[in-house]
PDB file of C-alpha atoms in Angstrom:
ATOM      1  CA  MET T 145      84.222 121.801  70.774  1.00 40.00           C
ATOM      2  CA  LYS T 146      86.086 119.233  72.186  1.00 45.00           C
ATOM      3  CA  LYS T 147      84.061 116.392  74.040  1.00 48.00           C
ATOM      4  CA  PRO T 148      85.153 115.469  77.812  1.00 50.00           C
ATOM      5  CA  TYR T 149      86.170 112.350  78.470  1.00 60.00           C
ATOM      6  CA  ASP T 150      84.654 110.278  80.744  1.00 84.00           C
ATOM      7  CA  ILE T 151      86.411 107.836  83.418  1.00 89.00           C
ATOM      8  CA  HIS T 152      86.382 104.976  81.026  1.00 92.00           C
ATOM      9  CA  GLN T 153      88.097 106.583  78.408  1.00 91.00           C
ATOM     10  CA  PHE T 154      91.089 107.729  81.150  1.00 92.00           C
ATOM     11  CA  LEU T 155      91.278 103.866  81.914  1.00 95.00           C
ATOM     12  CA  ARG T 156      91.405 102.532  78.618  1.00 95.00           C
ATOM     13  CA  ALA T 157      93.808 105.875  78.256  1.00 93.00           C
ATOM     14  CA  TRP T 158      96.044 104.442  81.130  1.00 94.00           C
ATOM     15  CA  ARG T 159      96.095 100.837  80.103  1.00 96.00           C
ATOM     16  CA  LYS T 160      97.738 101.320  76.946  1.00 95.00           C
ATOM     17  CA  LYS T 161     100.381 103.430  77.928  1.00 92.00           C
ATOM     18  CA  LYS T 162     101.148 100.843  80.666  1.00 93.00           C
ATOM     19  CA  GLY T 163     101.405  99.089  77.261  1.00 96.00           C
ATOM     20  CA  LEU T 164      98.860  96.406  78.486  1.00 97.00           C
ATOM     21  CA  SER T 165      96.299  94.549  76.948  1.00 98.00           C
ATOM     22  CA  GLN T 166      92.684  93.997  78.555  1.00 97.00           C
ATOM     23  CA  GLU T 167      93.689  90.592  79.322  1.00 98.00           C
ATOM     24  CA  HIS T 168      96.658  91.032  81.389  1.00 97.00           C
ATOM     25  CA  VAL T 169      95.036  93.522  83.590  1.00 98.00           C
ATOM     26  CA  ALA T 170      92.688  90.728  84.098  1.00 98.00           C
ATOM     27  CA  ASN T 171      93.950  88.164  84.666  1.00 98.00           C
ATOM     28  CA  LYS T 172      96.609  90.358  87.038  1.00 97.00           C
ATOM     29  CA  LEU T 173      93.641  91.879  88.812  1.00 97.00           C
ATOM     30  CA  GLY T 174      92.037  88.090  88.862  1.00 97.00           C
ATOM     31  CA  LEU T 175      88.737  89.129  86.700  1.00 97.00           C
ATOM     32  CA  VAL T 176      87.589  88.517  82.906  1.00 97.00           C
ATOM     33  CA  LYS T 177      88.305  90.063  80.397  1.00 97.00           C
ATOM     34  CA  SER T 178      84.327  91.564  79.865  1.00 97.00           C
ATOM     35  CA  THR T 179      84.843  93.450  83.156  1.00 97.00           C
ATOM     36  CA  ILE T 180      87.712  95.267  81.577  1.00 97.00           C
ATOM     37  CA  GLN T 181      85.791  95.577  78.329  1.00 97.00           C
ATOM     38  CA  ARG T 182      83.060  97.094  80.482  1.00 96.00           C
ATOM     39  CA  TRP T 183      84.764  99.167  82.255  1.00 96.00           C
ATOM     40  CA  GLU T 184      86.605 100.893  79.305  1.00 95.00           C
ATOM     41  CA  THR T 185      83.558 101.097  77.269  1.00 94.00           C
ATOM     42  CA  GLY T 186      81.140 103.030  80.236  1.00 92.00           C
ATOM     43  CA  ALA T 187      78.622 100.117  80.303  1.00 94.00           C
ATOM     44  CA  ARG T 188      79.972  99.206  83.952  1.00 94.00           C
ATOM     45  CA  ALA T 189      81.167 101.614  86.145  1.00 91.00           C
ATOM     46  CA  VAL T 190      84.254 101.159  88.028  1.00 93.00           C
ATOM     47  CA  ASP T 191      84.617 100.796  92.423  1.00 93.00           C
ATOM     48  CA  LEU T 192      86.480 102.285  94.673  1.00 93.00           C
ATOM     49  CA  SER T 193      88.494  98.916  95.228  1.00 95.00           C
ATOM     50  CA  ASP T 194      88.885  98.076  91.894  1.00 96.00           C
ATOM     51  CA  LEU T 195      90.199 102.026  91.035  1.00 95.00           C
ATOM     52  CA  TYR T 196      92.321 101.155  93.775  1.00 95.00           C
ATOM     53  CA  ARG T 197      93.591  97.963  92.403  1.00 97.00           C
ATOM     54  CA  LEU T 198      94.639  99.478  89.213  1.00 96.00           C
ATOM     55  CA  ALA T 199      96.059 102.326  90.437  1.00 94.00           C
ATOM     56  CA  LYS T 200      98.110  99.925  91.935  1.00 96.00           C
ATOM     57  CA  LEU T 201      99.092  97.679  88.639  1.00 97.00           C
ATOM     58  CA  TYR T 202      99.860 100.457  86.398  1.00 94.00           C
ATOM     59  CA  GLU T 203     101.982 102.211  89.562  1.00 90.00           C
ATOM     60  CA  VAL T 204     100.372 105.893  89.777  1.00 86.00           C
ATOM     61  CA  ASP T 205      98.262 107.369  92.582  1.00 84.00           C
ATOM     62  CA  PRO T 206      94.476 106.306  92.313  1.00 88.00           C
ATOM     63  CA  VAL T 207      93.165 110.064  91.548  1.00 85.00           C
ATOM     64  CA  CYS T 208      95.442 109.932  88.416  1.00 86.00           C
ATOM     65  CA  LEU T 209      93.428 107.122  87.044  1.00 90.00           C
ATOM     66  CA  LEU T 210      90.391 110.367  87.087  1.00 85.00           C
ATOM     67  CA  LEU T 211      92.743 112.068  84.861  1.00 83.00           C
ATOM     68  CA  ALA T 212      93.921 111.902  81.207  1.00 83.00           C
ATOM     69  CA  PRO T 213      97.310 110.748  80.747  1.00 85.00           C
ATOM     70  CA  ASP T 214      98.010 113.286  78.450  1.00 81.00           C
ATOM     71  CA  ASP T 215     101.122 114.719  80.844  1.00 75.00           C
ATOM     72  CA  PRO T 216     103.684 112.310  82.158  1.00 69.00           C
ATOM     73  CA  SER T 217     104.620 114.864  84.512  1.00 78.00           C
ATOM     74  CA  LEU T 218     101.119 115.089  85.713  1.00 77.00           C
ATOM     75  CA  ALA T 219     101.069 111.239  88.415  1.00 73.00           C
ATOM     76  CA  ALA T 220     104.229 112.341  89.806  1.00 78.00           C
ATOM     77  CA  ARG T 221     102.811 116.169  90.327  1.00 82.00           C
ATOM     78  CA  LEU T 222      99.638 114.968  91.820  1.00 78.00           C
ATOM     79  CA  THR T 223     101.385 112.190  94.263  1.00 79.00           C
ATOM     80  CA  ARG T 224     103.987 114.936  95.274  1.00 84.00           C
ATOM     81  CA  ALA T 225     100.827 117.341  96.340  1.00 84.00           C
ATOM     82  CA  LYS T 226      99.284 114.531  98.401  1.00 82.00           C
ATOM     83  CA  ALA T 227     101.731 113.440  99.789  1.00 85.00           C
ATOM     84  CA  VAL T 228     102.238 117.632 101.265  1.00 85.00           C
ATOM     85  CA  MET T 229      98.814 118.181 101.721  1.00 84.00           C
ATOM     86  CA  THR T 230      99.320 114.603 104.090  1.00 86.00           C
ATOM     87  CA  SER T 231     101.716 115.249 105.773  1.00 91.00           C
ATOM     88  CA  ILE T 232     100.929 119.146 106.824  1.00 90.00           C
ATOM     89  CA  THR T 233      98.431 120.720 109.696  1.00 91.00           C
ATOM     90  CA  PRO T 234      94.770 122.049 108.117  1.00 89.00           C
ATOM     91  CA  GLU T 235      96.022 125.399 108.837  1.00 91.00           C
ATOM     92  CA  ALA T 236      99.091 124.861 106.845  1.00 90.00           C
ATOM     93  CA  ALA T 237      97.098 123.144 104.474  1.00 86.00           C
ATOM     94  CA  ASP T 238      94.114 126.033 103.973  1.00 88.00           C
ATOM     95  CA  ARG T 239      97.469 128.732 103.126  1.00 89.00           C
ATOM     96  CA  TRP T 240      98.700 126.169 100.710  1.00 86.00           C
ATOM     97  CA  LEU T 241      95.735 125.904  98.669  1.00 85.00           C
ATOM     98  CA  ALA T 242      95.174 129.512  99.049  1.00 88.00           C
ATOM     99  CA  THR T 243      98.919 130.160  97.675  1.00 89.00           C
ATOM    100  CA  GLY T 244      97.909 128.067  95.022  1.00 85.00           C
ATOM    101  CA  ASP T 245      94.851 130.049  94.116  1.00 85.00           C
ATOM    102  CA  ASP T 246      96.535 133.049  93.957  1.00 87.00           C
ATOM    103  CA  ILE T 247      98.613 131.961  91.703  1.00 89.00           C
ATOM    104  CA  ALA T 248      96.663 130.488  89.246  1.00 84.00           C
ATOM    105  CA  GLY T 249      94.020 133.060  89.540  1.00 84.00           C
ATOM    106  CA  HIS T 250      91.090 130.980  90.725  1.00 78.00           C
ATOM    107  CA  ALA T 251      88.748 132.389  93.308  1.00 75.00           C
ATOM    108  CA  PRO T 252      89.570 130.932  96.526  1.00 66.00           C
ATOM    109  CA  GLU T 253      87.326 128.623  97.556  1.00 62.00           C
ATOM    110  CA  LYS T 254      85.261 128.527 100.696  1.00 60.00           C
ATOM    111  CA  LYS T 255      87.257 127.089 103.629  1.00 56.00           C
ATOM    112  CA  LEU T 256      86.334 123.714 104.918  1.00 54.00           C
ATOM    113  CA  PRO T 257      85.338 122.301 107.858  1.00 54.00           C
TER     114      PRO T 257
END
């Protein structure tokens, strides 16, 4: 059985996918290389503001950094879904999610407040 990945492995995978060294990322973010190393080994948690800065550097939506970059179109689909969700009413969002659940064969989740 394949072990699930942790965020630190995703951060390393996204950096490598973008062809950047730890030193380059550290320099762009105004950090030291050891901070990037610790994020990528899981020795240090990445905070939300740094996650947003990494996403900007890697040119992806921050939520994409929480997933493996294996599917090249995943980032684009997630960004598009986020744009749809933020541009419609809560009721329309509930219908949209229910349709997605139906298509995917998922049991509908409880309605959010």
